[in-house]
Each structure stands twice: as C-alpha cells, then as structure tokens.
Short mmCIF file of C-alpha atoms and ligand atoms in Angstrom, two decimals:
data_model
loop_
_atom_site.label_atom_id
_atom_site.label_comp_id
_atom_site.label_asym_id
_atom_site.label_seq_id
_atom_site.Cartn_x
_atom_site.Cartn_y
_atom_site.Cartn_z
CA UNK A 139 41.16 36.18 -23.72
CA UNK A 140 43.80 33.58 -22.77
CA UNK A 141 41.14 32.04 -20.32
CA UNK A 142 38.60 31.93 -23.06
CA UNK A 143 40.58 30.51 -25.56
CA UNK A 144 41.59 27.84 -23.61
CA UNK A 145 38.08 26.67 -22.62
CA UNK A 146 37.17 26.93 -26.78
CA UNK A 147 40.18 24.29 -27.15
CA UNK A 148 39.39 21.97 -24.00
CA UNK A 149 35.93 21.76 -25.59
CA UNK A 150 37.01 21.62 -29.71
CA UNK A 151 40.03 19.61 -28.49
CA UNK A 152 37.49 17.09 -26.49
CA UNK A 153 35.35 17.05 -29.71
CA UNK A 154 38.09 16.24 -32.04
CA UNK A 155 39.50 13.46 -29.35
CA UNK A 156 36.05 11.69 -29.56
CA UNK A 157 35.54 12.45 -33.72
CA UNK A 158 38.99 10.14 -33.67
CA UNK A 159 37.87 7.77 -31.43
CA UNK A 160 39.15 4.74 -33.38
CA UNK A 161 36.66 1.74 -33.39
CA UNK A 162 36.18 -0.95 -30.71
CA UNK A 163 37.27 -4.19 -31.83
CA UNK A 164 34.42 -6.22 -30.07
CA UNK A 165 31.23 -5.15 -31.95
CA UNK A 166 33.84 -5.48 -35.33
CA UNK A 167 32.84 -8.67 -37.13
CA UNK A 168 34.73 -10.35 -40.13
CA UNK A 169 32.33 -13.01 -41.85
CA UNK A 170 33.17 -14.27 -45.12
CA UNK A 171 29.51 -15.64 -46.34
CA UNK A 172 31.66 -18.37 -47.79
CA UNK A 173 33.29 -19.33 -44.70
CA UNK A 174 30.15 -19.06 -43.47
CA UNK A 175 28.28 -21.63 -45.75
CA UNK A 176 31.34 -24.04 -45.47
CA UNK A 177 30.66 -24.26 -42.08
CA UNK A 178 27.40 -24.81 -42.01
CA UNK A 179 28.28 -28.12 -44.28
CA UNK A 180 29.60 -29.53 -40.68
CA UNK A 181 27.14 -32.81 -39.59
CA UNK A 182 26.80 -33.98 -36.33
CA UNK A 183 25.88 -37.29 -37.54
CA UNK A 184 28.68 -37.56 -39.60
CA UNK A 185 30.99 -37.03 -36.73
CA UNK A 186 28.50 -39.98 -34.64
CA UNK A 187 29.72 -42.15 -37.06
CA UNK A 188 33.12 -41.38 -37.41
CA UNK A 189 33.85 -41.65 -33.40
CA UNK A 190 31.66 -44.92 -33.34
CA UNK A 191 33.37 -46.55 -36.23
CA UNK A 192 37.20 -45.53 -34.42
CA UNK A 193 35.25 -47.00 -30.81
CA UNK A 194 34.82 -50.37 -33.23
CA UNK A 195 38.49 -50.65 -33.23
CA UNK A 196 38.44 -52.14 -29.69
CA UNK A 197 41.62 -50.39 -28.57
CA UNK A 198 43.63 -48.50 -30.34
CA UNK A 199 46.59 -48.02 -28.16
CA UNK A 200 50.06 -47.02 -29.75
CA UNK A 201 51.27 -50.69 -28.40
CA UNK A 202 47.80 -52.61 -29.40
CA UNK A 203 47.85 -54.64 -32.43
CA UNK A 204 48.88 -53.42 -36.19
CA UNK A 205 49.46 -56.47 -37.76
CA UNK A 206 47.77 -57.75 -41.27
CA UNK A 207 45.68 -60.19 -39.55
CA UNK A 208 44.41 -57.77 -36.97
CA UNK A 209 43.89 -55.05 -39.60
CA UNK A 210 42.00 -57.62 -41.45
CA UNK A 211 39.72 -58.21 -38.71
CA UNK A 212 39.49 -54.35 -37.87
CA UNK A 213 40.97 -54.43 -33.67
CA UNK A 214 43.82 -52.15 -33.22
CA UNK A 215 45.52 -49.42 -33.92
CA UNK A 216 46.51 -50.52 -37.12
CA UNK A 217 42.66 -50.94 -38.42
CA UNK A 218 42.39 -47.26 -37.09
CA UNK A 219 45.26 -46.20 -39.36
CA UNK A 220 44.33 -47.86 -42.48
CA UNK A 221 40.63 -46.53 -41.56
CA UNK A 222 41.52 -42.98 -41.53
CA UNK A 223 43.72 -42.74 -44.65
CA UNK A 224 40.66 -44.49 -46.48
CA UNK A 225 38.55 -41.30 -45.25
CA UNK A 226 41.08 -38.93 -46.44
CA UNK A 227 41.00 -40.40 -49.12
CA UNK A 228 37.58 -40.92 -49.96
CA UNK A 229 37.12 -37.15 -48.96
CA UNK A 230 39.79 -36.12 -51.90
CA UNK A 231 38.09 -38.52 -54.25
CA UNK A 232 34.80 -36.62 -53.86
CA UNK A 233 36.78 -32.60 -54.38
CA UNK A 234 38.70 -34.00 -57.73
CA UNK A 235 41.63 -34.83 -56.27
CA UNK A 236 42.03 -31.88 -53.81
CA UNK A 237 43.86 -33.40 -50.84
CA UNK A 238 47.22 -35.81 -50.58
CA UNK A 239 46.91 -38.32 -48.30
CA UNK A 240 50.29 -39.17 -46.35
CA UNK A 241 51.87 -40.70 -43.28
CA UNK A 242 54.51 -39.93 -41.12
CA UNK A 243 56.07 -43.44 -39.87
CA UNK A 244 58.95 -44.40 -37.70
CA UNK A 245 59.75 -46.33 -35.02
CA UNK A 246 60.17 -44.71 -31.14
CA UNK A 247 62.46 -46.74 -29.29
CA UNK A 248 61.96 -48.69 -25.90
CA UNK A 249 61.17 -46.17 -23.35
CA UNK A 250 59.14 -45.01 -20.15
CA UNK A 251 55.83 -45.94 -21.71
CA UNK A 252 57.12 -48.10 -24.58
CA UNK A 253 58.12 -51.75 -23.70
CA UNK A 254 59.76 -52.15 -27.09
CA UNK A 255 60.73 -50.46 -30.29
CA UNK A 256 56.95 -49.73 -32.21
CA UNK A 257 56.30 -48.11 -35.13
CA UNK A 258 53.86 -45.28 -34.82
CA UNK A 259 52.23 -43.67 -37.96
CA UNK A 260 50.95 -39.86 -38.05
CA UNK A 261 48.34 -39.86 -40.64
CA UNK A 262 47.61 -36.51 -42.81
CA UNK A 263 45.89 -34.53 -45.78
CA UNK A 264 47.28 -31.50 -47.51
CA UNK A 265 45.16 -29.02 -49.19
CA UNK A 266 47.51 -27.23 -51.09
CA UNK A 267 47.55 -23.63 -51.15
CA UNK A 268 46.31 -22.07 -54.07
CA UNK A 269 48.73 -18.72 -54.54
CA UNK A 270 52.26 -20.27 -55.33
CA UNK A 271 54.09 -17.20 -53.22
CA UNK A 272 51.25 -18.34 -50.38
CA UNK A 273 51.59 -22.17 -50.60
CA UNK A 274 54.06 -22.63 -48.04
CA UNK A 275 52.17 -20.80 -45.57
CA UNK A 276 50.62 -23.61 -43.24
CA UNK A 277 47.69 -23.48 -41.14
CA UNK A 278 46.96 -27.09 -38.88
CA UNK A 279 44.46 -29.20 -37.37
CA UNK A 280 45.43 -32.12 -34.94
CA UNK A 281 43.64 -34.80 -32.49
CA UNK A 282 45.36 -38.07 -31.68
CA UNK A 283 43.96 -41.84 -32.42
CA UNK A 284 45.42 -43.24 -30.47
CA UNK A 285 43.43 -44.30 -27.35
CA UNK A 286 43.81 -46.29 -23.66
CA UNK A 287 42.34 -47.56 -20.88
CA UNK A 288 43.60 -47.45 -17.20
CA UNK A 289 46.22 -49.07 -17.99
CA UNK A 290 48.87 -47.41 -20.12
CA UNK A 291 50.41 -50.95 -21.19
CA UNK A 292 46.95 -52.95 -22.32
CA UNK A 293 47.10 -52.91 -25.76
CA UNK A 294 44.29 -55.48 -25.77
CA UNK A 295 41.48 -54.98 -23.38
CA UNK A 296 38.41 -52.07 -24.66
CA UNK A 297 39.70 -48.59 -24.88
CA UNK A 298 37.30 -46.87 -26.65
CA UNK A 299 38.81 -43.51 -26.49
CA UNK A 300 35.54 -42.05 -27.93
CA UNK A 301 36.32 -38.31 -26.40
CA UNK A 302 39.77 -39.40 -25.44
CA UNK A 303 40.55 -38.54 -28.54
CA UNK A 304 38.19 -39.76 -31.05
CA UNK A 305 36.40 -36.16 -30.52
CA UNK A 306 39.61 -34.59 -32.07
CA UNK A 307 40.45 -37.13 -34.76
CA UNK A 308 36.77 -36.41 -35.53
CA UNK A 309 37.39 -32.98 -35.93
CA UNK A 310 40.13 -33.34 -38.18
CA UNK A 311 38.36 -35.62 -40.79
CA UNK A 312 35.24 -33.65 -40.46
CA UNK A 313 37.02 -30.64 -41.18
CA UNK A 314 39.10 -31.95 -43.71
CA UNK A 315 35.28 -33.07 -45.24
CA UNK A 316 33.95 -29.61 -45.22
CA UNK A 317 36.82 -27.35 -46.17
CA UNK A 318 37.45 -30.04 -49.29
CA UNK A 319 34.55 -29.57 -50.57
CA UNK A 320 34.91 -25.82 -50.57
CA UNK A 321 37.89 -25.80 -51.90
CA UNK A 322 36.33 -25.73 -54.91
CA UNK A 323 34.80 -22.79 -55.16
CA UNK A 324 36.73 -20.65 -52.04
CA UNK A 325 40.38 -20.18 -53.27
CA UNK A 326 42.84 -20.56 -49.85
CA UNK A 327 45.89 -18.79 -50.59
CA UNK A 328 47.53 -20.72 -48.06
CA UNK A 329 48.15 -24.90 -47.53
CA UNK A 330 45.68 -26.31 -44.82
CA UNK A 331 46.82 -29.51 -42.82
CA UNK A 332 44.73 -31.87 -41.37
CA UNK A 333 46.56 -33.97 -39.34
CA UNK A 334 45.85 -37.18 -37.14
CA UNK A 335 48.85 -38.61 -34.96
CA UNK A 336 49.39 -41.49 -32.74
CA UNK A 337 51.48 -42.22 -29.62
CA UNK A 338 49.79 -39.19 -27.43
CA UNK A 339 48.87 -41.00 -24.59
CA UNK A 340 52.56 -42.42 -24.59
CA UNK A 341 54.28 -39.47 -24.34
CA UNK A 342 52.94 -37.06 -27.22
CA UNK A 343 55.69 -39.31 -29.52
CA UNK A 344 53.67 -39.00 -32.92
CA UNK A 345 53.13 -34.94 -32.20
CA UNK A 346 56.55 -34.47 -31.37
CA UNK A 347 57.85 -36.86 -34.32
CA UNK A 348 55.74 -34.77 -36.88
CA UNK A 349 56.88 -31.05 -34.65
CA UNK A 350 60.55 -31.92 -35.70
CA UNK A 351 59.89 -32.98 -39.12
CA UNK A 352 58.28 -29.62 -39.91
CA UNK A 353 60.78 -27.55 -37.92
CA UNK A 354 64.01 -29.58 -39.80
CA UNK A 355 62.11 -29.25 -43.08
CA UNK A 356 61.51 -25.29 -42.30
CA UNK A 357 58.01 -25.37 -42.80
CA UNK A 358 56.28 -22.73 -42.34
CA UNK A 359 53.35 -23.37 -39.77
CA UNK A 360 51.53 -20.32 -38.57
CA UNK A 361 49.05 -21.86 -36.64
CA UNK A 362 47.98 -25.65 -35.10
CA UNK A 363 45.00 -26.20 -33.48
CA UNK A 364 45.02 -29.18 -31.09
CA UNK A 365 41.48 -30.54 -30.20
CA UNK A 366 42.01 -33.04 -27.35
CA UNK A 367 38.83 -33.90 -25.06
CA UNK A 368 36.26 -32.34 -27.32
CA UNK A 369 33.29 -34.45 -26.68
CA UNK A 370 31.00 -31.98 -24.28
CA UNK A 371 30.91 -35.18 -21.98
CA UNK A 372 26.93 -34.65 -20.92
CA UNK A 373 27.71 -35.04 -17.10
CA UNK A 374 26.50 -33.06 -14.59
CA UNK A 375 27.79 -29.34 -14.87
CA UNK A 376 28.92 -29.29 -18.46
CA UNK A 377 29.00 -25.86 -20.04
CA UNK A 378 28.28 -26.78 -23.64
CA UNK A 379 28.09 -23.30 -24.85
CA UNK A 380 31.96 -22.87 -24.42
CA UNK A 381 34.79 -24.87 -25.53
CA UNK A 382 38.11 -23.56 -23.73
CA UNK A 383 41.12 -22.56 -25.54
CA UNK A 384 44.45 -22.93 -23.91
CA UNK A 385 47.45 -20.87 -24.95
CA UNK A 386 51.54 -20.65 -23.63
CA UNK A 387 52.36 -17.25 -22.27
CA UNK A 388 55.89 -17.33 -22.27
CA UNK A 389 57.29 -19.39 -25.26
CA UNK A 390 58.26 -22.48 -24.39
CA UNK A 391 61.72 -22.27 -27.05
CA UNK A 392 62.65 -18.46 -25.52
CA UNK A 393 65.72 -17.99 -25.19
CA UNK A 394 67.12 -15.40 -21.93
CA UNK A 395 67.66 -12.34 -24.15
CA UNK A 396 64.59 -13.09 -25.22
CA UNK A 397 62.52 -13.89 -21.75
CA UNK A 398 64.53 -10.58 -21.22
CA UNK A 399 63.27 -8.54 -24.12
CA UNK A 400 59.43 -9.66 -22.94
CA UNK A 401 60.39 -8.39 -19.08
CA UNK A 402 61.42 -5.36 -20.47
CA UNK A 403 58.75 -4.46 -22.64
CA UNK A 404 55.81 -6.61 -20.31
CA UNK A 405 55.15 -8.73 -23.19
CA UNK A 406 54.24 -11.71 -21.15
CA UNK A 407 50.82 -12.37 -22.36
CA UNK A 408 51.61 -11.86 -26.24
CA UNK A 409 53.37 -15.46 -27.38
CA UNK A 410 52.26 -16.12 -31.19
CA UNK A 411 50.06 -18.85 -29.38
CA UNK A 412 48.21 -16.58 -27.99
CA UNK A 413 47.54 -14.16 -30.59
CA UNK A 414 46.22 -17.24 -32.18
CA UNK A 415 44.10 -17.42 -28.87
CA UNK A 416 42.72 -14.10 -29.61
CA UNK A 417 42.47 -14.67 -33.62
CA UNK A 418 39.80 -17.84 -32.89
CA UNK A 419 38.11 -15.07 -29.98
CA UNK A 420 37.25 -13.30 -33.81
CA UNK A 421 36.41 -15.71 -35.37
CA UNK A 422 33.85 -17.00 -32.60
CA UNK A 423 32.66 -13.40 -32.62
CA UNK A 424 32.19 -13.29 -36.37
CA UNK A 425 30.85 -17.09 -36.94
CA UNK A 426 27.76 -18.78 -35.32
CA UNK A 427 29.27 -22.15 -34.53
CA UNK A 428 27.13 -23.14 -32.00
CA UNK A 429 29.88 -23.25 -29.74
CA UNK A 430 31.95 -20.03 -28.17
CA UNK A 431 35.71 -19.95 -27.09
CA UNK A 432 36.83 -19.61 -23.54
CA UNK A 433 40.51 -18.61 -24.35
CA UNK A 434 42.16 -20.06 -20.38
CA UNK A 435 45.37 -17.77 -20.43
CA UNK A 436 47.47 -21.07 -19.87
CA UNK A 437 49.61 -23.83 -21.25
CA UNK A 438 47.11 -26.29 -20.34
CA UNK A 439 45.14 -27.99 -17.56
CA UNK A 440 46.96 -29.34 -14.57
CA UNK A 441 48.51 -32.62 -14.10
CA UNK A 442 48.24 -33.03 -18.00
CA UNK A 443 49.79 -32.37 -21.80
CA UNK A 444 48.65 -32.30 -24.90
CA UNK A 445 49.96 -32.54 -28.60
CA UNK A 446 50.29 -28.68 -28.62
CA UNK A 447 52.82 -28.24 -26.45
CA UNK A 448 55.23 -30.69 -29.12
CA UNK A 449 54.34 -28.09 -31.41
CA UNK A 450 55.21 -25.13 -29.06
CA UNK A 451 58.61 -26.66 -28.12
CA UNK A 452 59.42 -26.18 -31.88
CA UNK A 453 58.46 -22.65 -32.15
CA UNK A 454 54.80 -23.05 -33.30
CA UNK A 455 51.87 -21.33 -32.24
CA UNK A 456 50.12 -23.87 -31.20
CA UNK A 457 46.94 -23.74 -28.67
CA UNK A 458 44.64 -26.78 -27.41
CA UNK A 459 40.70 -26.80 -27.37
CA UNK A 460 39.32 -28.82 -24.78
CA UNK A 461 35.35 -29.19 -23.78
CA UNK A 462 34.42 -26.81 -20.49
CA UNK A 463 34.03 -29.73 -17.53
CA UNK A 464 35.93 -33.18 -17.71
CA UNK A 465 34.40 -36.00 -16.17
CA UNK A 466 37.14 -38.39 -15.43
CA UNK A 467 35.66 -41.20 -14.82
CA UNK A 468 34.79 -41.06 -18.39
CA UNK A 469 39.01 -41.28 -19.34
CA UNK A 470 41.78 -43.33 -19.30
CA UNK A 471 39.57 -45.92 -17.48
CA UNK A 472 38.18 -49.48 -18.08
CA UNK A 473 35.39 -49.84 -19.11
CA UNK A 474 33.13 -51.15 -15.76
CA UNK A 475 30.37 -50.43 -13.74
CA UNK A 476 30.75 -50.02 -10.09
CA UNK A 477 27.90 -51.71 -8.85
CA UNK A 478 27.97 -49.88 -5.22
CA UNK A 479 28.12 -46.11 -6.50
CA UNK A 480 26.67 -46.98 -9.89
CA UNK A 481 28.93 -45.13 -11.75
CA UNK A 482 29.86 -45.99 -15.07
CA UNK A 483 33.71 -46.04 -16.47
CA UNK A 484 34.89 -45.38 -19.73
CA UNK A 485 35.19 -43.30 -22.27
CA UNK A 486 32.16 -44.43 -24.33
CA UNK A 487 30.41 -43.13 -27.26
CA UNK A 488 26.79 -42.70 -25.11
CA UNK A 489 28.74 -39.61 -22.67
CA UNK A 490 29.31 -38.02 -26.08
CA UNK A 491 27.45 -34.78 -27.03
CA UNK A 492 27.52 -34.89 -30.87
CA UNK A 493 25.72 -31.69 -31.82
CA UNK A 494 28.35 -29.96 -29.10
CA UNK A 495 31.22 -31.27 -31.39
CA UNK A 496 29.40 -30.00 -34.86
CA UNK A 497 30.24 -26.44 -32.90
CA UNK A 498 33.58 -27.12 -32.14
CA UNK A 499 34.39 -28.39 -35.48
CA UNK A 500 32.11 -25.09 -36.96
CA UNK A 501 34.53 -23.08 -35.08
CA UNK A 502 37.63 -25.12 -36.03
CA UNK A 503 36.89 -25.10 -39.98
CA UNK A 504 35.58 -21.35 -39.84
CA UNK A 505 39.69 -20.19 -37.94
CA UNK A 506 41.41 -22.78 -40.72
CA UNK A 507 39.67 -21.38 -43.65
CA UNK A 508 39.68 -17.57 -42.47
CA UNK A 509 43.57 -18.56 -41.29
CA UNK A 510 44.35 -19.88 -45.04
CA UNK A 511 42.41 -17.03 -46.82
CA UNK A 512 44.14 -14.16 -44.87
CA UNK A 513 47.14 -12.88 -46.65
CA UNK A 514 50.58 -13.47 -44.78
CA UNK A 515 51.15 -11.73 -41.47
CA UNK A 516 53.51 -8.63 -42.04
CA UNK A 517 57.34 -9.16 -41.53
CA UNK A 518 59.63 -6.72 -39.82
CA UNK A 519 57.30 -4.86 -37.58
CA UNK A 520 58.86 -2.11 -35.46
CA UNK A 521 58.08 0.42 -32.99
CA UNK A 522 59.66 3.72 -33.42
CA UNK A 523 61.70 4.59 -29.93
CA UNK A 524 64.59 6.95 -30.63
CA UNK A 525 63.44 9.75 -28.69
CA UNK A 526 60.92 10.66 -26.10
CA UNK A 527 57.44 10.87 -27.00
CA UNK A 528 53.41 10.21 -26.69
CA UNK A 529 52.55 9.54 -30.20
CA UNK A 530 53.66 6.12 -31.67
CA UNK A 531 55.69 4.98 -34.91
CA UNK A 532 55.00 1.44 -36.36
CA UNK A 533 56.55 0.37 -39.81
CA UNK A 534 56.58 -3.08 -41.46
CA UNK A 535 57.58 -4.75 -44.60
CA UNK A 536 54.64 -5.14 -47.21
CA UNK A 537 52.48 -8.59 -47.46
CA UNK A 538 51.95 -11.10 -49.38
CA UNK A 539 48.37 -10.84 -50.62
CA UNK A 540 47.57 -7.49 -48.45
CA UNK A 541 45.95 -4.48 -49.94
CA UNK A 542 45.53 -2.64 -46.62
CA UNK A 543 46.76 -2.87 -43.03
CA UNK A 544 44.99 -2.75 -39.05
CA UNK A 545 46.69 -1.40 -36.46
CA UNK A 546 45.24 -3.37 -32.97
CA UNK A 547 45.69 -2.00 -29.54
CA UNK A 548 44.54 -2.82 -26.14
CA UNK A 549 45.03 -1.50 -22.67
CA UNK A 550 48.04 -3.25 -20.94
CA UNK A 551 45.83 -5.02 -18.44
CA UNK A 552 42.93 -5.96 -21.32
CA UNK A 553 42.83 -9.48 -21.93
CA UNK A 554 41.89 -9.28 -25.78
CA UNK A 555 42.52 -6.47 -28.52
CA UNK A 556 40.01 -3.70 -28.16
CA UNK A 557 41.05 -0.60 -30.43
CA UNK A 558 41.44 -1.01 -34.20
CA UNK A 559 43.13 1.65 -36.49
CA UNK A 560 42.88 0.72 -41.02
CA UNK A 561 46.22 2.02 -42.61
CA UNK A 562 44.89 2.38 -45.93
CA UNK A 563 48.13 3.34 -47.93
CA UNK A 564 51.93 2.30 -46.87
CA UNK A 565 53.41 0.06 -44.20
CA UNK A 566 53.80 2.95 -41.71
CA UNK A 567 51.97 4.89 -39.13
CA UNK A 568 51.32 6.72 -36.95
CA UNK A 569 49.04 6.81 -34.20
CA UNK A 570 48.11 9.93 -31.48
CA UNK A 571 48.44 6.69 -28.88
CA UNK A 572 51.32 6.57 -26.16
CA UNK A 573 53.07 2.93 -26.28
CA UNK A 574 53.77 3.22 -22.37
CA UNK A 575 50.22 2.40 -22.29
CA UNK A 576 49.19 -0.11 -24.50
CA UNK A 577 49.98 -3.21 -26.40
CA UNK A 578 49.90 -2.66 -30.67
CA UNK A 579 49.84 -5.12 -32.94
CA UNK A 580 49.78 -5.11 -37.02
CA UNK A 581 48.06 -7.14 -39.23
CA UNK A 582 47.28 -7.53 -42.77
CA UNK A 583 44.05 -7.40 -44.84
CA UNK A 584 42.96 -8.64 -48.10
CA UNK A 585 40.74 -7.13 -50.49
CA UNK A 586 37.83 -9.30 -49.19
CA UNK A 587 38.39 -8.46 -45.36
CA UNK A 588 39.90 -11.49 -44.38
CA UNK A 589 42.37 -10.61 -41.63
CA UNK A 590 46.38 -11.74 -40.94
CA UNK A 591 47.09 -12.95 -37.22
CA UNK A 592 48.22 -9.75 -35.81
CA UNK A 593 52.45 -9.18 -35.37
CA UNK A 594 53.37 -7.26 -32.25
CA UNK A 595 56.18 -4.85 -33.07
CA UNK A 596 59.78 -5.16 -31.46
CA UNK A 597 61.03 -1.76 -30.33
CA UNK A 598 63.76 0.06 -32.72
CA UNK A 599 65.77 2.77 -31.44
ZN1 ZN B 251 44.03 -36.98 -25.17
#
C-alpha cells in the first residue's frame, strides 16, 4: 500500500512540479507598439548628416579652438558646441517646447593631457518626466564630441572623430529627435537625459565633471548608456548584427563590507550595471532594431576607458555600447595614406556604416523610453533567512507606478535571467525555489507591461 502510494505521488507530485513550471524568460517579450513606432522614426540619413556636419568642424579637440572668430567660421570645438545646442534646440522647437537645452561649463585645470586651464562644456536636453512623484527618476544617454587625432595635443590639424565619437553624439541627438517627438503622445513617467560631453579623450573630464554634479545634487540616475565607437566601421570582419554591451561586475564605489557581502552571497556578476546589461538583453529581445546586444561581462575593452566608468565611480549603473570589431587604424590617427601598404588612416565618415547606427540608436531609444515608462524599481527588497529552509521569502516596499510585481530567477552559473514568477497582489512571496541555488531578483510592472530594472534582494535574518 505504502509502495503504491508512493509511486501515485512521485507521478502526481512530477505532474504538479511541471503544471508549476514557471515561464522561461527568453521566449517572454515586452513590446510597447508605441515604443515600437517611436523607434521606427530613427533615420539613418539623419544620423549621415549629423556625423558629417560634426566631421566639418575640422577638429574638435577639448584644447582646439572655441573662440568667437573660430565659432564664426565653424573649426573647433567651440562650433561643435554651439552646433549641438542649436539641434537640441531645434528638436524642442518642433515637440512644443518639450526639451531644456543646458550646459554644464567649467574650467579643468592644467594637467596630464591639459597644457593649460580650458573650459570644457557638457551639452544636454531634459525631457521632463511626466508623473511629478516619477520626475526625478533619470534615465541617460551619453557620447562625447569631442574628437583627436594621433596626437593628443593638436588642437589644429583634421580630427574628424566621425566614429570616435561622432557615432555616439549621433546617437544622442538622434534619440533625443525621436523620443521628442513621442513625447507627445507616449507619457514617460520618468525624466530622460540626453547628454553630449567633452574632454573624453583627455581624461573622461566632461563625464566625470557632469558624474559629480549629479551625485552632489542627489540625482537620481537609474541608468546611463554610454555609446562610444558606434560606427560598425565596414572593415574586414565586422559583425554588424551585434553591438557589444560592456558592464562592471564588481562596483567600482564598493566598499569592503560590501565586496564582503557579494563574496558571501556570490553576487559577483549582479552590479546595478549589469542588470542594466540584462534589461537592454529584453529589450533587444522584444524590439527589432536591426541591431542585437552582445552584453561582454566586463568593465570595458583593454588598454581603454570610456565615459561610463565616470558614471560608475559615482554609483551609477552605467554600461558602454561599442560596435563588434575596431579597426584602429580608423582612430586616434591622422588622417594619411600610407602609400606602401595602402592603408588609409583616420577616422573618416566613408568607414562609417550608417544603417548599422539607425540599429544601435533603435535599440538605444527603445531601453530609454521602456526605462522612463517602467514604474520605479521596488525599494527594500529582502530575502527571508531566519531559519533553515528550501522554499524562499522575498518582501519589498510598494512602487511608484506598479500595479503588479515579477519575481526573476536564474541558475547561479546562467548568464541572463531565465525563470519569471507575476506576484499579482502584495509585495511578498513566496516561491517553492531554494535560494542556495539561484539568483532572484524583483521588479515592478505597470498596468501596460512595461517592466522596472529588476532589484536583487539583500538577505534578512
Ligand atoms: Zn571615444
């Protein structure tokens, strides 16, 4: 009888195991069609002509020229400047007023890369966040204008910086064209900033400028997304059907209890970077951009930095998109031919893949908007450990804008989130799911499906 009624409950049991079988995240897409039309508002020929007219400045090195006469004549960085905030600005003329148009200016002292004191201007839009409670949530996107050649002190000579970094400049504007324009008839709860700064190729000084301001002025920045070297640069061996992601594992601003905490509970590859990693891994799942992400588990590539990082050393997620396969003979270089080899230098607009950077940009615009239409990330998430046991406990404090919650697990050694649970009433619960095994995370949902960046819960005994 025992016998019996044991083999009735290994099969019912192994029935009711699979009826619960919670969904697989990777077939699980979010599309907004909204999101989705916005995007497709992205033009490949606008973005020709915005990294052609920023080549036209001649060089537009942090030391080149920004005086009136040089402005006037449109050669330096100065003409660059004044260029961009008259794009901003046209862009908010054409949504009603939607955007303000600022700078960021100051002057960085004599230094490594600086021969004497400059002023360096960080220029920006604001689309202001349409819930007042939601407002001062901040979503980012950043490239730098500045430019250089192969030699860090010519402020004179061409450096046409046309993927190095006009590709990410060009992403901002474009996306601050698109998502404008939308803003009309999409509400985003929360503020979207698109940003352009200047001294990068001197030692990330406009980036890091801008980092502080936000982190003195306690903004609230969930997310930045650096595009650096987004061009698709058509040489030989260029993937153009990925643009790669990099992410910080262990936060750059942790502090020992905390690098201790993340030992402990083998929460190495879960910085808020990299959720936002795996949050633009959705949204390339649920958007056709043209153009997939490679998330490279990594701060960045070697030998080199990028705005990002400023951002990460102030306690911002922060993660860098950069095309699949450098060529570097197309950066940092005169422009020359070498008659011998016949290889070409510089970092031209002809090595430039356009329609590549329409996808990058589709993919940019479709994380900002989903980003800035997702209700605020729950607060307070914990993990139930006071005593010994295989199910698991997770409570949280309530969200702004959420009507339900997700509960996202993966396997310890899975890369990306692959289990999702929908908590339809409460900030609690729990789950038949041993946390020895697995990593959880919580985030929020709105009414309209748009999804939080996921919290991972600290243990509470
Ligand atoms: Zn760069």
């Amino acid at each position: 009888m025992v016998a019996l009624a044991l083999a009735a409950c290994a099969s019912l049991c192994r029935a009711q195991e699979m009826a619960q079988e919670p969904p697989r995240l990777a077939a699980d897409r979010h599309t907004d069609a909204h999101i989705a039309e916005t995007i497709r508002q992205v033009s490949a020929d606008r973005i020709r002509q915005t990294v052609e007219k920023l080549v036209s400045f001649q060089n537009r090195s942090t030391i080149s020229a920004q005086d009136e006469e040089s402005i006037k004549a449109g050669k330096g960085i100065g003409a660059a400047r004044e260029w961009i905030k008259a794009e901003f600005a046209r862009y908010s003329k054409e949504c009603g007023g939607c955007l303000e148009v600022k700078t960021d200016t100051f002057t960085e002292q004599a230094g490594e890369r600086i021969p004497k004191p400059t002023e360096i201007t960080n220029v920006y839009a604001v689309l202001r966040g349409s819930e007042p409670k939601q407002a001062e949530r901040i979503v980012l996107v950043t490239g730098h204008y500045d430019s250089r050649n192969s030699d860090t002190f010519n402020g004179t000579d061409p450096a046409p910086g046309a993927n190095d970094d006009g590709s990410g400049t060009a992403v901002s504007l474009e996306c601050a064209r698109v998502v404008s324009k939308a803003a009309g008839k999409l509400k985003f709860p929360a503020t979207i900033i698109f940003l352009t700064v200047a001294g990068e190729e001197q030692g990330l000084n406009g980036s890091k400028h801008f980092a502080q301001m936000a982190k003195q002025q306690g903004w609230k920045i969930e997310a930045v997304l650096n595009n650096d070297i987004v061009g698709g640069d058509l040489g030989p061996g260029q993937d153009s059907s990925v643009v790669r992601v990099f992410s910080e594992g262990l936060p750059a601003v942790a502090s020992d209890a905390e690098i201790k905490r993340i030992r402990m509970l083998g929460g190495e590859n879960d910085s808020t970077s990299r959720e936002l990693a795996r949050y633009i891994a959705d949204v390339g799942r649920s958007y056709d951009a043209g153009v997939k992400p490679l998330l490279i588990f990594r701060l960045d590539r070697f030998l080199r930095g990028g705005d990002h990082y400023a951002f990460n050393q102030q306690g911002f997620a922060a993660v860098r998109f950069t095309e699949f396969r450098e060529d570097y003979n197309h950066q940092h270089q005169n422009v020359r031919k070498d008659d011998a080899s016949g290889i070409e230098y510089g970092d031209l607009s002809k090595f430039v893949d356009f329609g590549y950077m329409a996808g990058v940009t589709r993919l940019n615009a479709a994380s900002l908007a989903s980003l800035a239409s997702a209700p605020a990330p729950p607060t307070s998430v914990k993990m139930l450990t006071k005593n010994l046991e295989n199910d698991t406990t997770l409570t949280w404090e309530p969200a702004a804008g959420a009507s339900t919650y997700e509960v996202v697990w993966r396997s310890t050694n899975a890369a990306d989130w692959e289990y999702v649970q929908t908590i339809t009433s409460g900030a609690r619960a729990t789950l038949k799911v041993s946390k020895d095994n697995v990593i959880f995370g919580v985030r929020a949902v709105d009414a309209a499906g748009h999804r939080s960046l996921p919290v991972v819960p600290e243990p509470e005994r």
